[in-house]
PDB file of C-alpha atoms in Angstrom:
ATOM      1  CA  SER A   1     231.373 -16.118 102.936  1.00  0.00           C
ATOM      2  CA  SER A   2     227.915 -15.237 101.789  1.00  0.00           C
ATOM      3  CA  ALA A   3     225.961 -16.634  98.879  1.00  0.00           C
ATOM      4  CA  ILE A   4     225.180 -14.635  95.788  1.00  0.00           C
ATOM      5  CA  THR A   5     221.750 -15.012  94.246  1.00  0.00           C
ATOM      6  CA  ILE A   6     221.539 -15.097  90.489  1.00  0.00           C
ATOM      7  CA  THR A   7     218.091 -14.286  89.105  1.00  0.00           C
ATOM      8  CA  PRO A   8     216.695 -15.138  85.625  1.00  0.00           C
ATOM      9  CA  GLY A   9     217.241 -11.457  84.753  1.00  0.00           C
ATOM     10  CA  ASP A  10     220.951 -11.776  85.655  1.00  0.00           C
ATOM     11  CA  VAL A  11     221.257 -14.955  83.467  1.00  0.00           C
ATOM     12  CA  ALA A  12     219.634 -13.066  80.588  1.00  0.00           C
ATOM     13  CA  ARG A  13     222.519 -10.541  80.748  1.00  0.00           C
ATOM     14  CA  LEU A  14     224.815 -13.326  79.588  1.00  0.00           C
ATOM     15  CA  ASP A  15     223.203 -13.312  76.184  1.00  0.00           C
ATOM     16  CA  PRO A  16     224.994 -11.625  73.235  1.00  0.00           C
ATOM     17  CA  GLU A  17     224.622  -7.825  73.027  1.00  0.00           C
ATOM     18  CA  GLU A  18     223.799  -7.594  76.750  1.00  0.00           C
ATOM     19  CA  PHE A  19     225.802  -5.906  79.459  1.00  0.00           C
ATOM     20  CA  LEU A  20     227.092  -7.714  82.525  1.00  0.00           C
ATOM     21  CA  ASN A  21     225.862  -6.421  85.854  1.00  0.00           C
ATOM     22  CA  ASP A  22     227.374  -6.154  89.340  1.00  0.00           C
ATOM     23  CA  THR A  23     225.754  -9.385  90.504  1.00  0.00           C
ATOM     24  CA  LEU A  24     227.328 -11.461  87.751  1.00  0.00           C
ATOM     25  CA  ILE A  25     230.724  -9.843  88.362  1.00  0.00           C
ATOM     26  CA  ASP A  26     230.491 -10.553  92.111  1.00  0.00           C
ATOM     27  CA  PHE A  27     229.330 -14.109  91.428  1.00  0.00           C
ATOM     28  CA  TYR A  28     232.361 -14.698  89.209  1.00  0.00           C
ATOM     29  CA  MET A  29     234.737 -13.136  91.711  1.00  0.00           C
ATOM     30  CA  LYS A  30     233.363 -15.413  94.398  1.00  0.00           C
ATOM     31  CA  TYR A  31     233.576 -18.373  92.058  1.00  0.00           C
ATOM     32  CA  LEU A  32     237.280 -17.627  91.428  1.00  0.00           C
ATOM     33  CA  SER A  33     237.868 -17.161  95.073  1.00  0.00           C
ATOM     34  CA  ASP A  34     236.155 -20.470  95.993  1.00  0.00           C
ATOM     35  CA  THR A  35     237.770 -22.538  93.229  1.00  0.00           C
ATOM     36  CA  THR A  36     241.243 -21.053  92.696  1.00  0.00           C
ATOM     37  CA  LYS A  37     243.816 -23.488  94.154  1.00  0.00           C
ATOM     38  CA  ARG A  38     245.697 -20.736  96.008  1.00  0.00           C
ATOM     39  CA  GLY A  39     242.381 -18.949  96.612  1.00  0.00           C
ATOM     40  CA  LYS A  40     241.785 -16.856  99.621  1.00  0.00           C
ATOM     41  CA  LYS A  41     245.273 -17.381 101.086  1.00  0.00           C
ATOM     42  CA  THR A  42     246.980 -15.326  98.408  1.00  0.00           C
ATOM     43  CA  ILE A  43     244.279 -13.482  96.544  1.00  0.00           C
ATOM     44  CA  HIS A  44     241.701 -10.976  97.770  1.00  0.00           C
ATOM     45  CA  PHE A  45     238.632 -10.340  95.523  1.00  0.00           C
ATOM     46  CA  PHE A  46     236.975  -7.028  96.098  1.00  0.00           C
ATOM     47  CA  SER A  47     233.286  -6.403  95.525  1.00  0.00           C
ATOM     48  CA  SER A  48     232.205  -4.807  92.313  1.00  0.00           C
ATOM     49  CA  PHE A  49     231.059  -1.818  94.317  1.00  0.00           C
ATOM     50  CA  PHE A  50     234.401  -1.133  96.053  1.00  0.00           C
ATOM     51  CA  PHE A  51     236.126   1.017  93.378  1.00  0.00           C
ATOM     52  CA  THR A  52     232.954   2.922  92.563  1.00  0.00           C
ATOM     53  CA  LYS A  53     232.426   3.770  96.182  1.00  0.00           C
ATOM     54  CA  LEU A  54     236.104   4.742  96.575  1.00  0.00           C
ATOM     55  CA  GLN A  55     235.993   6.881  93.454  1.00  0.00           C
ATOM     56  CA  ASP A  56     232.666   8.543  94.289  1.00  0.00           C
ATOM     57  CA  THR A  57     233.686   9.548  97.822  1.00  0.00           C
ATOM     58  CA  ARG A  58     237.481   9.665  97.592  1.00  0.00           C
ATOM     59  CA  THR A  59     237.372   8.967 101.317  1.00  0.00           C
ATOM     60  CA  TYR A  60     239.085   6.067 103.001  1.00  0.00           C
ATOM     61  CA  SER A  61     236.657   6.029 105.880  1.00  0.00           C
ATOM     62  CA  ASP A  62     233.808   5.081 103.475  1.00  0.00           C
ATOM     63  CA  VAL A  63     235.608   1.901 102.454  1.00  0.00           C
ATOM     64  CA  GLU A  64     237.810   1.000 105.407  1.00  0.00           C
ATOM     65  CA  THR A  65     235.468  -1.731 106.732  1.00  0.00           C
ATOM     66  CA  TRP A  66     235.358  -3.530 103.328  1.00  0.00           C
ATOM     67  CA  THR A  67     238.427  -5.531 104.241  1.00  0.00           C
ATOM     68  CA  LYS A  68     237.745  -5.912 107.978  1.00  0.00           C
ATOM     69  CA  GLY A  69     239.492  -9.060 109.227  1.00  0.00           C
ATOM     70  CA  VAL A  70     241.610  -9.351 106.091  1.00  0.00           C
ATOM     71  CA  ASP A  71     245.191  -8.258 105.958  1.00  0.00           C
ATOM     72  CA  ILE A  72     245.428  -7.328 102.298  1.00  0.00           C
ATOM     73  CA  PHE A  73     249.186  -6.682 102.620  1.00  0.00           C
ATOM     74  CA  GLU A  74     249.690 -10.422 103.240  1.00  0.00           C
ATOM     75  CA  LYS A  75     248.020 -11.192  99.943  1.00  0.00           C
ATOM     76  CA  GLU A  76     249.973 -11.602  96.659  1.00  0.00           C
ATOM     77  CA  TYR A  77     247.165 -10.122  94.572  1.00  0.00           C
ATOM     78  CA  LEU A  78     244.157  -7.858  94.988  1.00  0.00           C
ATOM     79  CA  MET A  79     241.471  -8.178  92.295  1.00  0.00           C
ATOM     80  CA  ILE A  80     239.362  -4.980  91.910  1.00  0.00           C
ATOM     81  CA  PRO A  81     236.565  -4.926  89.339  1.00  0.00           C
ATOM     82  CA  ILE A  82     235.896  -1.534  87.832  1.00  0.00           C
ATOM     83  CA  ASN A  83     232.798  -0.319  86.113  1.00  0.00           C
ATOM     84  CA  SER A  84     232.740   2.713  83.780  1.00  0.00           C
ATOM     85  CA  SER A  85     229.878   3.545  81.535  1.00  0.00           C
ATOM     86  CA  LEU A  86     228.533  -0.051  81.567  1.00  0.00           C
ATOM     87  CA  HIS A  87     231.950  -1.380  80.738  1.00  0.00           C
ATOM     88  CA  TRP A  88     233.867  -3.686  83.078  1.00  0.00           C
ATOM     89  CA  SER A  89     237.598  -3.872  83.528  1.00  0.00           C
ATOM     90  CA  LEU A  90     239.855  -5.231  86.221  1.00  0.00           C
ATOM     91  CA  ALA A  91     242.688  -3.766  88.314  1.00  0.00           C
ATOM     92  CA  ILE A  92     245.129  -6.155  89.849  1.00  0.00           C
ATOM     93  CA  VAL A  93     247.392  -4.974  92.649  1.00  0.00           C
ATOM     94  CA  CYS A  94     250.374  -7.294  92.609  1.00  0.00           C
ATOM     95  CA  PHE A  95     252.261  -7.711  95.890  1.00  0.00           C
ATOM     96  CA  PRO A  96     250.514  -4.901  97.697  1.00  0.00           C
ATOM     97  CA  GLY A  97     252.700  -5.398 100.843  1.00  0.00           C
ATOM     98  CA  LYS A  98     255.728  -4.462  98.745  1.00  0.00           C
ATOM     99  CA  LEU A  99     254.052  -1.589  96.820  1.00  0.00           C
ATOM    100  CA  LEU A 100     254.283   1.082  99.532  1.00  0.00           C
ATOM    101  CA  ARG A 101     257.477   2.837 100.419  1.00  0.00           C
ATOM    102  CA  ASN A 102     257.148   2.021 104.095  1.00  0.00           C
ATOM    103  CA  SER A 103     256.503  -1.596 103.110  1.00  0.00           C
ATOM    104  CA  ARG A 104     256.283  -4.295 105.625  1.00  0.00           C
ATOM    105  CA  SER A 105     258.856  -6.281 103.725  1.00  0.00           C
ATOM    106  CA  SER A 106     262.642  -5.902 103.565  1.00  0.00           C
ATOM    107  CA  LYS A 107     264.589  -5.185 100.371  1.00  0.00           C
ATOM    108  CA  LYS A 108     265.711  -8.798 100.352  1.00  0.00           C
ATOM    109  CA  GLU A 109     262.104  -9.832  99.909  1.00  0.00           C
ATOM    110  CA  LEU A 110     261.669  -7.804  96.713  1.00  0.00           C
ATOM    111  CA  LYS A 111     261.904 -10.992  94.629  1.00  0.00           C
ATOM    112  CA  TYR A 112     258.663  -9.897  92.883  1.00  0.00           C
ATOM    113  CA  GLN A 113     258.092  -6.352  91.650  1.00  0.00           C
ATOM    114  CA  PRO A 114     254.961  -4.763  92.967  1.00  0.00           C
ATOM    115  CA  CYS A 115     252.691  -3.066  90.427  1.00  0.00           C
ATOM    116  CA  ILE A 116     249.078  -2.252  89.563  1.00  0.00           C
ATOM    117  CA  LEU A 117     247.908  -3.912  86.374  1.00  0.00           C
ATOM    118  CA  TYR A 118     244.864  -2.688  84.447  1.00  0.00           C
ATOM    119  CA  LEU A 119     243.090  -5.166  82.248  1.00  0.00           C
ATOM    120  CA  ASP A 120     240.560  -3.969  79.729  1.00  0.00           C
ATOM    121  CA  SER A 121     239.317  -5.798  76.661  1.00  0.00           C
ATOM    122  CA  LEU A 122     238.518  -2.508  74.853  1.00  0.00           C
ATOM    123  CA  ASN A 123     241.569  -0.582  76.040  1.00  0.00           C
ATOM    124  CA  TYR A 124     239.135   1.946  77.429  1.00  0.00           C
ATOM    125  CA  ARG A 125     240.740   3.727  80.351  1.00  0.00           C
ATOM    126  CA  GLY A 126     237.660   5.547  81.595  1.00  0.00           C
ATOM    127  CA  ASN A 127     237.769   5.760  85.407  1.00  0.00           C
ATOM    128  CA  PHE A 128     241.293   4.431  85.646  1.00  0.00           C
ATOM    129  CA  SER A 129     243.049   6.926  83.473  1.00  0.00           C
ATOM    130  CA  THR A 130     241.517   9.773  85.476  1.00  0.00           C
ATOM    131  CA  GLY A 131     243.384   8.859  88.598  1.00  0.00           C
ATOM    132  CA  GLY A 132     242.421   5.291  89.256  1.00  0.00           C
ATOM    133  CA  ALA A 133     245.962   4.038  89.993  1.00  0.00           C
ATOM    134  CA  LYS A 134     246.497   7.102  92.189  1.00  0.00           C
ATOM    135  CA  LEU A 135     243.288   6.445  94.019  1.00  0.00           C
ATOM    136  CA  LEU A 136     244.233   2.851  94.668  1.00  0.00           C
ATOM    137  CA  ARG A 137     247.642   3.965  95.988  1.00  0.00           C
ATOM    138  CA  TYR A 138     245.825   6.419  98.287  1.00  0.00           C
ATOM    139  CA  TYR A 139     243.601   3.595  99.615  1.00  0.00           C
ATOM    140  CA  LEU A 140     246.617   1.260 100.103  1.00  0.00           C
ATOM    141  CA  THR A 141     248.515   3.970 101.967  1.00  0.00           C
ATOM    142  CA  GLU A 142     245.563   4.659 104.291  1.00  0.00           C
ATOM    143  CA  GLU A 143     244.936   0.907 104.784  1.00  0.00           C
ATOM    144  CA  ASN A 144     248.606   0.477 105.754  1.00  0.00           C
ATOM    145  CA  ARG A 145     248.386   3.028 108.651  1.00  0.00           C
TER     146      ARG A 145
END
């Protein structure tokens, strides 16, 4: 995995009344990935640019290489940072392999219920309420083909 460079300008964005940027979000996602006990085996952390790219183009082919070499359907959780009007939130796809109708798992394996969680400290739905969950389902369906 590649290193993420934090500049003094990025550090200044941690001050009160400042906005976090994509570099800080990506750094924290990488930190979580590297330090979480279950880490990369069960959780996939997407780049802070993933959802924006998917939403802007609404085309699977523009993001299909973002998970090259990773079977996201074997993961328990997908962490997807979302930026809308300088505000960050997080979508978590729980049990993506069980989320699709033509799932790779049997009904016996539905011990855990698949879902898409949306976490937002301000309860601001922005990008997500205008079809974000539907867009993620589209991506998952295409990725599963």
